[in-house]
PDB file of C-alpha atoms in Angstrom:
ATOM      1  CA  GLN C   1     -76.329  76.059  -4.598  1.00  0.00           C
ATOM      2  CA  VAL C   2     -76.116  73.030  -2.350  1.00  0.00           C
ATOM      3  CA  GLN C   3     -73.117  72.164  -0.224  1.00  0.00           C
ATOM      4  CA  LEU C   4     -72.463  68.566   0.823  1.00  0.00           C
ATOM      5  CA  VAL C   5     -69.987  67.608   3.533  1.00  0.00           C
ATOM      6  CA  GLU C   6     -69.151  63.964   4.184  1.00  0.00           C
ATOM      7  CA  SER C   7     -67.694  62.441   7.332  1.00  0.00           C
ATOM      8  CA  GLY C   8     -67.179  59.032   8.877  1.00  0.00           C
ATOM      9  CA  GLY C   9     -64.667  57.385   6.607  1.00  0.00           C
ATOM     10  CA  GLY C  10     -61.664  55.509   7.898  1.00  0.00           C
ATOM     11  CA  LEU C  11     -59.805  52.220   8.110  1.00  0.00           C
ATOM     12  CA  VAL C  12     -61.606  49.054   9.148  1.00  0.00           C
ATOM     13  CA  GLN C  13     -60.923  45.349   8.992  1.00  0.00           C
ATOM     14  CA  ALA C  14     -62.894  43.090   6.699  1.00  0.00           C
ATOM     15  CA  GLY C  15     -66.216  42.179   8.274  1.00  0.00           C
ATOM     16  CA  GLY C  16     -66.366  45.439  10.180  1.00  0.00           C
ATOM     17  CA  SER C  17     -68.731  48.375   9.953  1.00  0.00           C
ATOM     18  CA  LEU C  18     -68.612  52.102   9.272  1.00  0.00           C
ATOM     19  CA  ARG C  19     -71.258  54.790   9.061  1.00  0.00           C
ATOM     20  CA  LEU C  20     -70.861  57.669   6.656  1.00  0.00           C
ATOM     21  CA  SER C  21     -72.716  60.933   7.086  1.00  0.00           C
ATOM     22  CA  CYS C  22     -73.438  63.678   4.579  1.00  0.00           C
ATOM     23  CA  ALA C  23     -74.708  67.020   5.796  1.00  0.00           C
ATOM     24  CA  ALA C  24     -76.407  69.216   3.209  1.00  0.00           C
ATOM     25  CA  SER C  25     -76.804  72.977   3.347  1.00  0.00           C
ATOM     26  CA  GLY C  26     -77.994  75.668   1.001  1.00  0.00           C
ATOM     27  CA  ARG C  27     -80.953  75.179  -1.352  1.00  0.00           C
ATOM     28  CA  THR C  28     -81.696  71.737   0.027  1.00  0.00           C
ATOM     29  CA  PHE C  29     -85.438  72.011  -0.624  1.00  0.00           C
ATOM     30  CA  SER C  30     -84.747  71.282  -4.292  1.00  0.00           C
ATOM     31  CA  MET C  31     -82.750  68.140  -3.587  1.00  0.00           C
ATOM     32  CA  HIS C  32     -85.333  65.388  -3.442  1.00  0.00           C
ATOM     33  CA  ALA C  33     -82.803  62.621  -3.921  1.00  0.00           C
ATOM     34  CA  MET C  34     -79.556  62.078  -2.084  1.00  0.00           C
ATOM     35  CA  GLY C  35     -77.158  59.223  -2.361  1.00  0.00           C
ATOM     36  CA  TRP C  36     -73.670  57.796  -2.416  1.00  0.00           C
ATOM     37  CA  PHE C  37     -71.197  56.913  -5.121  1.00  0.00           C
ATOM     38  CA  ARG C  38     -67.693  55.495  -4.795  1.00  0.00           C
ATOM     39  CA  GLN C  39     -64.506  55.429  -6.799  1.00  0.00           C
ATOM     40  CA  ALA C  40     -61.760  52.889  -6.287  1.00  0.00           C
ATOM     41  CA  PRO C  41     -58.226  53.476  -7.584  1.00  0.00           C
ATOM     42  CA  GLU C  42     -58.039  53.220 -11.375  1.00  0.00           C
ATOM     43  CA  LYS C  43     -61.772  52.540 -11.627  1.00  0.00           C
ATOM     44  CA  GLU C  44     -64.700  54.648 -12.698  1.00  0.00           C
ATOM     45  CA  ARG C  45     -67.008  56.220 -10.171  1.00  0.00           C
ATOM     46  CA  GLU C  46     -69.983  53.935  -9.485  1.00  0.00           C
ATOM     47  CA  PHE C  47     -73.384  54.258  -7.892  1.00  0.00           C
ATOM     48  CA  VAL C  48     -73.789  52.784  -4.400  1.00  0.00           C
ATOM     49  CA  ALA C  49     -77.128  53.820  -2.904  1.00  0.00           C
ATOM     50  CA  ALA C  50     -79.822  56.482  -3.069  1.00  0.00           C
ATOM     51  CA  TYR C  51     -82.728  57.753  -0.997  1.00  0.00           C
ATOM     52  CA  SER C  52     -85.668  59.532  -2.567  1.00  0.00           C
ATOM     53  CA  GLY C  53     -89.143  60.148  -1.199  1.00  0.00           C
ATOM     54  CA  GLY C  54     -88.859  57.393   1.363  1.00  0.00           C
ATOM     55  CA  SER C  55     -87.652  54.856  -1.191  1.00  0.00           C
ATOM     56  CA  THR C  56     -84.173  53.393  -1.354  1.00  0.00           C
ATOM     57  CA  ASN C  57     -82.120  52.054  -4.221  1.00  0.00           C
ATOM     58  CA  TYR C  58     -78.908  50.024  -4.012  1.00  0.00           C
ATOM     59  CA  ALA C  59     -76.214  48.667  -6.252  1.00  0.00           C
ATOM     60  CA  ASP C  60     -76.268  44.869  -6.383  1.00  0.00           C
ATOM     61  CA  SER C  61     -72.795  44.715  -4.880  1.00  0.00           C
ATOM     62  CA  VAL C  62     -73.934  46.286  -1.595  1.00  0.00           C
ATOM     63  CA  LYS C  63     -77.490  44.991  -1.210  1.00  0.00           C
ATOM     64  CA  GLY C  64     -78.026  43.371   2.170  1.00  0.00           C
ATOM     65  CA  ARG C  65     -74.868  44.946   3.589  1.00  0.00           C
ATOM     66  CA  PHE C  66     -75.372  48.707   3.244  1.00  0.00           C
ATOM     67  CA  THR C  67     -78.321  50.777   4.410  1.00  0.00           C
ATOM     68  CA  ILE C  68     -79.057  54.352   3.389  1.00  0.00           C
ATOM     69  CA  SER C  69     -81.226  56.614   5.492  1.00  0.00           C
ATOM     70  CA  ARG C  70     -82.082  60.297   5.653  1.00  0.00           C
ATOM     71  CA  ASP C  71     -82.860  62.658   8.499  1.00  0.00           C
ATOM     72  CA  ASN C  72     -84.820  65.487   6.895  1.00  0.00           C
ATOM     73  CA  ALA C  73     -84.748  67.616  10.040  1.00  0.00           C
ATOM     74  CA  LYS C  74     -80.953  67.607   9.918  1.00  0.00           C
ATOM     75  CA  ASN C  75     -80.656  67.594   6.107  1.00  0.00           C
ATOM     76  CA  THR C  76     -78.340  64.634   6.543  1.00  0.00           C
ATOM     77  CA  VAL C  77     -78.099  61.324   4.753  1.00  0.00           C
ATOM     78  CA  TYR C  78     -76.328  58.327   6.232  1.00  0.00           C
ATOM     79  CA  LEU C  79     -74.776  55.187   4.797  1.00  0.00           C
ATOM     80  CA  GLN C  80     -74.461  52.336   7.267  1.00  0.00           C
ATOM     81  CA  MET C  81     -71.950  49.859   5.886  1.00  0.00           C
ATOM     82  CA  ASN C  82     -71.792  46.393   7.445  1.00  0.00           C
ATOM     83  CA  SER C  83     -69.858  43.246   6.537  1.00  0.00           C
ATOM     84  CA  LEU C  84     -67.304  45.354   4.733  1.00  0.00           C
ATOM     85  CA  LYS C  85     -65.035  43.714   2.186  1.00  0.00           C
ATOM     86  CA  PRO C  86     -61.638  44.784   0.826  1.00  0.00           C
ATOM     87  CA  GLU C  87     -63.334  45.476  -2.513  1.00  0.00           C
ATOM     88  CA  ASP C  88     -65.415  48.176  -0.802  1.00  0.00           C
ATOM     89  CA  THR C  89     -62.233  50.240  -0.467  1.00  0.00           C
ATOM     90  CA  ALA C  90     -62.804  53.517  -2.297  1.00  0.00           C
ATOM     91  CA  VAL C  91     -63.411  57.220  -1.921  1.00  0.00           C
ATOM     92  CA  TYR C  92     -67.084  57.611  -1.133  1.00  0.00           C
ATOM     93  CA  TYR C  93     -68.887  60.671  -2.456  1.00  0.00           C
ATOM     94  CA  CYS C  94     -72.187  62.077  -1.353  1.00  0.00           C
ATOM     95  CA  ALA C  95     -74.405  63.374  -4.156  1.00  0.00           C
ATOM     96  CA  ALA C  96     -77.704  65.194  -4.491  1.00  0.00           C
ATOM     97  CA  GLY C  97     -80.201  65.614  -7.278  1.00  0.00           C
ATOM     98  CA  SER C  98     -83.712  66.806  -7.974  1.00  0.00           C
ATOM     99  CA  SER C  99     -84.888  63.262  -8.668  1.00  0.00           C
ATOM    100  CA  LEU C 100     -83.672  59.699  -8.393  1.00  0.00           C
ATOM    101  CA  ASN C 101     -83.192  59.484 -12.152  1.00  0.00           C
ATOM    102  CA  GLN C 102     -81.147  62.664 -12.212  1.00  0.00           C
ATOM    103  CA  LEU C 103     -79.098  61.490  -9.254  1.00  0.00           C
ATOM    104  CA  ARG C 104     -78.292  58.178 -10.929  1.00  0.00           C
ATOM    105  CA  ALA C 105     -77.475  59.748 -14.295  1.00  0.00           C
ATOM    106  CA  HIS C 106     -75.911  63.087 -13.480  1.00  0.00           C
ATOM    107  CA  PRO C 107     -76.014  64.364  -9.903  1.00  0.00           C
ATOM    108  CA  GLY C 108     -76.409  68.094  -9.534  1.00  0.00           C
ATOM    109  CA  PHE C 109     -74.045  68.371  -6.577  1.00  0.00           C
ATOM    110  CA  TRP C 110     -71.139  66.420  -5.099  1.00  0.00           C
ATOM    111  CA  GLY C 111     -69.363  66.343  -1.782  1.00  0.00           C
ATOM    112  CA  GLN C 112     -65.593  66.328  -1.491  1.00  0.00           C
ATOM    113  CA  GLY C 113     -65.370  62.616  -0.726  1.00  0.00           C
ATOM    114  CA  THR C 114     -64.256  60.523   2.229  1.00  0.00           C
ATOM    115  CA  GLN C 115     -61.833  57.606   2.121  1.00  0.00           C
ATOM    116  CA  VAL C 116     -62.952  54.153   3.208  1.00  0.00           C
ATOM    117  CA  THR C 117     -60.257  51.498   3.454  1.00  0.00           C
ATOM    118  CA  VAL C 118     -61.050  47.889   4.283  1.00  0.00           C
ATOM    119  CA  SER C 119     -58.097  45.698   5.174  1.00  0.00           C
ATOM    120  CA  SER C 120     -58.097  41.952   4.669  1.00  0.00           C
TER     121      SER C 120
END
């Protein structure tokens, strides 16, 4: 099993920044890909960003504004979010998978989520 714990959400004005963290524990050696998804009210959960083997992958809606990084020593993945927009408001979930493809299609593990609210 893998446990994922997110932190760093909150309320920010449009144009501001937040950094989310996701600490992984358990059988982390099997989780080669980690990433972030988000779910806005009354919308489906959507992919945001992923980190796998030194490569990164982003949704078009966040490219150039969000940056994902991973600290392997701490088993932690980060999501730096800049130039935030009201439409970025959502619950952000950390996810882990054995590969990037698995992560994008059907993550093996999820965190509990952290709320990000961007005011206009």
